Amino acid sequence: MTSLYCYDDAQARRFEPFALTRPVSELRMGARLIRERWELATGREARGFAGAAHLDDFEESGAPGAVLDAIPAGALLVNARFAPSLARCETDADVSEFGERVVAVRLTERLDAHVLRDGTFSLDTLATGR
């Protein structure tokens, strides 16, 4: 089964004061955490998050930790600012969009987590040329 990784981009990191203490994917959106919404919608378990450096040691029961090395090929990288419907959605697509915004990308090759470090990396970059 494909793993799931949540990405806090630069805009998500400005969601203060909440983003100062936890990844955006660990914030509640309705009855569920954003991470849980992604897990329910995709049928995949979250294995980690790529977020701000000050959250490298984030630890909470049931929550995946920060990805500090690499995200494996085949993994689903999702934008933590997007909270999907609680209904199961189509997840076999290589790129998922909402409107004109890329909200999830299946990685075709291993991605060094350092590229996501400052939050300026865009999922659109991974979707281009598919």
JSON list of C-alpha atoms in Angstrom, two decimals:
[
{"chain": "A", "resi": 1, "resn": "MET", "atom": "CA", "xyz": [0.00, 0.00, 0.00]},
{"chain": "A", "resi": 2, "resn": "THR", "atom": "CA", "xyz": [1.19, 3.46, -0.91]},
{"chain": "A", "resi": 3, "resn": "SER", "atom": "CA", "xyz": [2.19, 5.66, 1.99]},
{"chain": "A", "resi": 4, "resn": "LEU", "atom": "CA", "xyz": [1.00, 9.22, 2.56]},
{"chain": "A", "resi": 5, "resn": "TYR", "atom": "CA", "xyz": [3.07, 12.26, 3.51]},
{"chain": "A", "resi": 6, "resn": "CYS", "atom": "CA", "xyz": [1.68, 15.69, 4.39]},
{"chain": "A", "resi": 7, "resn": "TYR", "atom": "CA", "xyz": [3.46, 18.86, 3.30]},
{"chain": "A", "resi": 8, "resn": "ASP", "atom": "CA", "xyz": [3.20, 22.22, 5.06]},
{"chain": "A", "resi": 9, "resn": "ASP", "atom": "CA", "xyz": [4.06, 24.74, 2.37]},
{"chain": "A", "resi": 10, "resn": "ALA", "atom": "CA", "xyz": [5.09, 28.33, 3.14]},
{"chain": "A", "resi": 11, "resn": "GLN", "atom": "CA", "xyz": [1.49, 29.53, 3.25]},
{"chain": "A", "resi": 12, "resn": "ALA", "atom": "CA", "xyz": [0.52, 26.80, 5.73]},
{"chain": "A", "resi": 13, "resn": "ARG", "atom": "CA", "xyz": [3.44, 27.73, 7.96]},
{"chain": "A", "resi": 14, "resn": "ARG", "atom": "CA", "xyz": [2.04, 31.25, 8.34]},
{"chain": "A", "resi": 15, "resn": "PHE", "atom": "CA", "xyz": [-1.10, 29.93, 10.03]},
{"chain": "A", "resi": 16, "resn": "GLU", "atom": "CA", "xyz": [0.02, 31.30, 13.37]},
{"chain": "A", "resi": 17, "resn": "PRO", "atom": "CA", "xyz": [-0.15, 30.80, 16.26]},
{"chain": "A", "resi": 18, "resn": "PHE", "atom": "CA", "xyz": [-1.28, 27.23, 15.51]},
{"chain": "A", "resi": 19, "resn": "ALA", "atom": "CA", "xyz": [1.53, 26.36, 13.07]},
{"chain": "A", "resi": 20, "resn": "LEU", "atom": "CA", "xyz": [4.08, 27.34, 15.69]},
{"chain": "A", "resi": 21, "resn": "THR", "atom": "CA", "xyz": [3.27, 24.28, 17.79]},
{"chain": "A", "resi": 22, "resn": "ARG", "atom": "CA", "xyz": [2.16, 21.59, 15.33]},
{"chain": "A", "resi": 23, "resn": "PRO", "atom": "CA", "xyz": [2.08, 20.67, 11.65]},
{"chain": "A", "resi": 24, "resn": "VAL", "atom": "CA", "xyz": [-0.99, 21.99, 9.84]},
{"chain": "A", "resi": 25, "resn": "SER", "atom": "CA", "xyz": [-1.99, 18.40, 9.06]},
{"chain": "A", "resi": 26, "resn": "GLU", "atom": "CA", "xyz": [-2.45, 17.91, 12.81]},
{"chain": "A", "resi": 27, "resn": "LEU", "atom": "CA", "xyz": [-5.02, 20.70, 13.06]},
{"chain": "A", "resi": 28, "resn": "ARG", "atom": "CA", "xyz": [-8.70, 19.89, 13.32]},
{"chain": "A", "resi": 29, "resn": "MET", "atom": "CA", "xyz": [-11.02, 20.56, 10.40]},
{"chain": "A", "resi": 30, "resn": "GLY", "atom": "CA", "xyz": [-14.49, 19.71, 11.62]},
{"chain": "A", "resi": 31, "resn": "ALA", "atom": "CA", "xyz": [-14.60, 16.42, 13.51]},
{"chain": "A", "resi": 32, "resn": "ARG", "atom": "CA", "xyz": [-11.25, 15.15, 12.16]},
{"chain": "A", "resi": 33, "resn": "LEU", "atom": "CA", "xyz": [-7.64, 16.19, 11.87]},
{"chain": "A", "resi": 34, "resn": "ILE", "atom": "CA", "xyz": [-6.60, 17.17, 8.34]},
{"chain": "A", "resi": 35, "resn": "ARG", "atom": "CA", "xyz": [-4.24, 14.15, 8.34]},
{"chain": "A", "resi": 36, "resn": "GLU", "atom": "CA", "xyz": [-7.11, 11.85, 9.29]},
{"chain": "A", "resi": 37, "resn": "ARG", "atom": "CA", "xyz": [-9.25, 13.30, 6.51]},
{"chain": "A", "resi": 38, "resn": "TRP", "atom": "CA", "xyz": [-6.48, 12.50, 4.01]},
{"chain": "A", "resi": 39, "resn": "GLU", "atom": "CA", "xyz": [-6.13, 8.99, 5.45]},
{"chain": "A", "resi": 40, "resn": "LEU", "atom": "CA", "xyz": [-9.88, 8.35, 5.18]},
{"chain": "A", "resi": 41, "resn": "ALA", "atom": "CA", "xyz": [-10.13, 9.84, 1.71]},
{"chain": "A", "resi": 42, "resn": "THR", "atom": "CA", "xyz": [-7.18, 7.88, 0.30]},
{"chain": "A", "resi": 43, "resn": "GLY", "atom": "CA", "xyz": [-7.28, 4.69, 2.36]},
{"chain": "A", "resi": 44, "resn": "ARG", "atom": "CA", "xyz": [-3.59, 5.20, 3.13]},
{"chain": "A", "resi": 45, "resn": "GLU", "atom": "CA", "xyz": [-1.74, 5.68, 6.39]},
{"chain": "A", "resi": 46, "resn": "ALA", "atom": "CA", "xyz": [0.28, 8.86, 6.92]},
{"chain": "A", "resi": 47, "resn": "ARG", "atom": "CA", "xyz": [3.95, 8.04, 7.51]},
{"chain": "A", "resi": 48, "resn": "GLY", "atom": "CA", "xyz": [5.24, 11.55, 8.11]},
{"chain": "A", "resi": 49, "resn": "PHE", "atom": "CA", "xyz": [5.04, 15.26, 7.46]},
{"chain": "A", "resi": 50, "resn": "ALA", "atom": "CA", "xyz": [7.37, 17.79, 5.88]},
{"chain": "A", "resi": 51, "resn": "GLY", "atom": "CA", "xyz": [7.17, 21.01, 7.83]},
{"chain": "A", "resi": 52, "resn": "ALA", "atom": "CA", "xyz": [9.10, 23.81, 9.45]},
{"chain": "A", "resi": 53, "resn": "ALA", "atom": "CA", "xyz": [12.41, 22.98, 11.15]},
{"chain": "A", "resi": 54, "resn": "HIS", "atom": "CA", "xyz": [11.11, 23.98, 14.59]},
{"chain": "A", "resi": 55, "resn": "LEU", "atom": "CA", "xyz": [8.67, 21.02, 14.34]},
{"chain": "A", "resi": 56, "resn": "ASP", "atom": "CA", "xyz": [11.37, 18.37, 13.75]},
{"chain": "A", "resi": 57, "resn": "ASP", "atom": "CA", "xyz": [10.81, 17.04, 17.27]},
{"chain": "A", "resi": 58, "resn": "PHE", "atom": "CA", "xyz": [7.00, 17.19, 17.11]},
{"chain": "A", "resi": 59, "resn": "GLU", "atom": "CA", "xyz": [5.66, 14.18, 18.94]},
{"chain": "A", "resi": 60, "resn": "GLU", "atom": "CA", "xyz": [2.08, 13.33, 19.73]},
{"chain": "A", "resi": 61, "resn": "SER", "atom": "CA", "xyz": [0.36, 10.00, 20.23]},
{"chain": "A", "resi": 62, "resn": "GLY", "atom": "CA", "xyz": [-0.88, 8.62, 16.91]},
{"chain": "A", "resi": 63, "resn": "ALA", "atom": "CA", "xyz": [0.74, 11.35, 14.82]},
{"chain": "A", "resi": 64, "resn": "PRO", "atom": "CA", "xyz": [3.55, 10.59, 12.38]},
{"chain": "A", "resi": 65, "resn": "GLY", "atom": "CA", "xyz": [6.84, 12.41, 12.86]},
{"chain": "A", "resi": 66, "resn": "ALA", "atom": "CA", "xyz": [8.78, 14.78, 10.66]},
{"chain": "A", "resi": 67, "resn": "VAL", "atom": "CA", "xyz": [10.44, 13.40, 7.54]},
{"chain": "A", "resi": 68, "resn": "LEU", "atom": "CA", "xyz": [14.09, 14.38, 7.72]},
{"chain": "A", "resi": 69, "resn": "ASP", "atom": "CA", "xyz": [15.66, 12.18, 5.04]},
{"chain": "A", "resi": 70, "resn": "ALA", "atom": "CA", "xyz": [13.58, 11.23, 1.98]},
{"chain": "A", "resi": 71, "resn": "ILE", "atom": "CA", "xyz": [10.08, 10.39, 0.84]},
{"chain": "A", "resi": 72, "resn": "PRO", "atom": "CA", "xyz": [10.06, 7.15, -1.17]},
{"chain": "A", "resi": 73, "resn": "ALA", "atom": "CA", "xyz": [9.01, 6.77, -4.79]},
{"chain": "A", "resi": 74, "resn": "GLY", "atom": "CA", "xyz": [5.35, 5.82, -5.07]},
{"chain": "A", "resi": 75, "resn": "ALA", "atom": "CA", "xyz": [4.36, 7.78, -1.97]},
{"chain": "A", "resi": 76, "resn": "LEU", "atom": "CA", "xyz": [1.47, 10.23, -2.10]},
{"chain": "A", "resi": 77, "resn": "LEU", "atom": "CA", "xyz": [2.60, 13.77, -1.14]},
{"chain": "A", "resi": 78, "resn": "VAL", "atom": "CA", "xyz": [-0.35, 15.96, -0.15]},
{"chain": "A", "resi": 79, "resn": "ASN", "atom": "CA", "xyz": [-0.81, 19.63, 0.60]},
{"chain": "A", "resi": 80, "resn": "ALA", "atom": "CA", "xyz": [-1.76, 19.94, 4.27]},
{"chain": "A", "resi": 81, "resn": "ARG", "atom": "CA", "xyz": [-3.73, 23.12, 3.57]},
{"chain": "A", "resi": 82, "resn": "PHE", "atom": "CA", "xyz": [-6.29, 21.11, 1.64]},
{"chain": "A", "resi": 83, "resn": "ALA", "atom": "CA", "xyz": [-8.85, 19.22, 3.72]},
{"chain": "A", "resi": 84, "resn": "PRO", "atom": "CA", "xyz": [-10.49, 16.56, 1.55]},
{"chain": "A", "resi": 85, "resn": "SER", "atom": "CA", "xyz": [-14.05, 15.37, 1.96]},
{"chain": "A", "resi": 86, "resn": "LEU", "atom": "CA", "xyz": [-14.51, 12.52, 4.39]},
{"chain": "A", "resi": 87, "resn": "ALA", "atom": "CA", "xyz": [-15.83, 10.41, 1.51]},
{"chain": "A", "resi": 88, "resn": "ARG", "atom": "CA", "xyz": [-13.38, 8.03, -0.11]},
{"chain": "A", "resi": 89, "resn": "CYS", "atom": "CA", "xyz": [-11.97, 9.58, -3.28]},
{"chain": "A", "resi": 90, "resn": "GLU", "atom": "CA", "xyz": [-10.14, 8.33, -6.36]},
{"chain": "A", "resi": 91, "resn": "THR", "atom": "CA", "xyz": [-6.49, 7.98, -5.38]},
{"chain": "A", "resi": 92, "resn": "ASP", "atom": "CA", "xyz": [-5.01, 6.10, -8.31]},
{"chain": "A", "resi": 93, "resn": "ALA", "atom": "CA", "xyz": [-4.34, 9.34, -10.17]},
{"chain": "A", "resi": 94, "resn": "ASP", "atom": "CA", "xyz": [-0.73, 10.52, -10.30]},
{"chain": "A", "resi": 95, "resn": "VAL", "atom": "CA", "xyz": [-1.87, 14.12, -9.75]},
{"chain": "A", "resi": 96, "resn": "SER", "atom": "CA", "xyz": [-4.97, 15.31, -7.88]},
{"chain": "A", "resi": 97, "resn": "GLU", "atom": "CA", "xyz": [-6.25, 18.82, -8.37]},
{"chain": "A", "resi": 98, "resn": "PHE", "atom": "CA", "xyz": [-8.93, 20.94, -6.83]},
{"chain": "A", "resi": 99, "resn": "GLY", "atom": "CA", "xyz": [-9.85, 23.70, -9.21]},
{"chain": "A", "resi": 100, "resn": "GLU", "atom": "CA", "xyz": [-6.52, 24.65, -10.71]},
{"chain": "A", "resi": 101, "resn": "ARG", "atom": "CA", "xyz": [-4.52, 23.85, -7.59]},
{"chain": "A", "resi": 102, "resn": "VAL", "atom": "CA", "xyz": [-2.48, 20.64, -7.27]},
{"chain": "A", "resi": 103, "resn": "VAL", "atom": "CA", "xyz": [-3.34, 19.11, -3.90]},
{"chain": "A", "resi": 104, "resn": "ALA", "atom": "CA", "xyz": [-1.63, 15.71, -4.16]},
{"chain": "A", "resi": 105, "resn": "VAL", "atom": "CA", "xyz": [1.08, 14.08, -6.26]},
{"chain": "A", "resi": 106, "resn": "ARG", "atom": "CA", "xyz": [2.25, 10.47, -6.42]},
{"chain": "A", "resi": 107, "resn": "LEU", "atom": "CA", "xyz": [6.04, 10.58, -6.50]},
{"chain": "A", "resi": 108, "resn": "THR", "atom": "CA", "xyz": [7.67, 8.86, -9.46]},
{"chain": "A", "resi": 109, "resn": "GLU", "atom": "CA", "xyz": [11.04, 8.90, -7.74]},
{"chain": "A", "resi": 110, "resn": "ARG", "atom": "CA", "xyz": [12.48, 9.37, -4.27]},
{"chain": "A", "resi": 111, "resn": "LEU", "atom": "CA", "xyz": [12.25, 12.98, -3.06]},
{"chain": "A", "resi": 112, "resn": "ASP", "atom": "CA", "xyz": [14.87, 14.44, -0.74]},
{"chain": "A", "resi": 113, "resn": "ALA", "atom": "CA", "xyz": [12.94, 15.99, 2.15]},
{"chain": "A", "resi": 114, "resn": "HIS", "atom": "CA", "xyz": [15.37, 18.93, 2.21]},
{"chain": "A", "resi": 115, "resn": "VAL", "atom": "CA", "xyz": [13.72, 20.29, -0.94]},
{"chain": "A", "resi": 116, "resn": "LEU", "atom": "CA", "xyz": [10.59, 20.79, 1.16]},
{"chain": "A", "resi": 117, "resn": "ARG", "atom": "CA", "xyz": [12.46, 22.29, 4.10]},
{"chain": "A", "resi": 118, "resn": "ASP", "atom": "CA", "xyz": [11.68, 25.99, 3.67]},
{"chain": "A", "resi": 119, "resn": "GLY", "atom": "CA", "xyz": [8.14, 25.49, 2.36]},
{"chain": "A", "resi": 120, "resn": "THR", "atom": "CA", "xyz": [8.68, 27.24, -0.98]},
{"chain": "A", "resi": 121, "resn": "PHE", "atom": "CA", "xyz": [8.55, 24.04, -3.05]},
{"chain": "A", "resi": 122, "resn": "SER", "atom": "CA", "xyz": [5.34, 23.75, -5.06]},
{"chain": "A", "resi": 123, "resn": "LEU", "atom": "CA", "xyz": [3.56, 20.46, -5.75]},
{"chain": "A", "resi": 124, "resn": "ASP", "atom": "CA", "xyz": [2.91, 21.93, -9.20]},
{"chain": "A", "resi": 125, "resn": "THR", "atom": "CA", "xyz": [6.61, 21.34, -9.91]},
{"chain": "A", "resi": 126, "resn": "LEU", "atom": "CA", "xyz": [6.13, 17.59, -9.45]},
{"chain": "A", "resi": 127, "resn": "ALA", "atom": "CA", "xyz": [2.96, 17.58, -11.55]},
{"chain": "A", "resi": 128, "resn": "THR", "atom": "CA", "xyz": [4.56, 19.33, -14.52]},
{"chain": "A", "resi": 129, "resn": "GLY", "atom": "CA", "xyz": [5.59, 17.12, -17.40]},
{"chain": "A", "resi": 130, "resn": "ARG", "atom": "CA", "xyz": [3.51, 14.07, -16.49]}
]
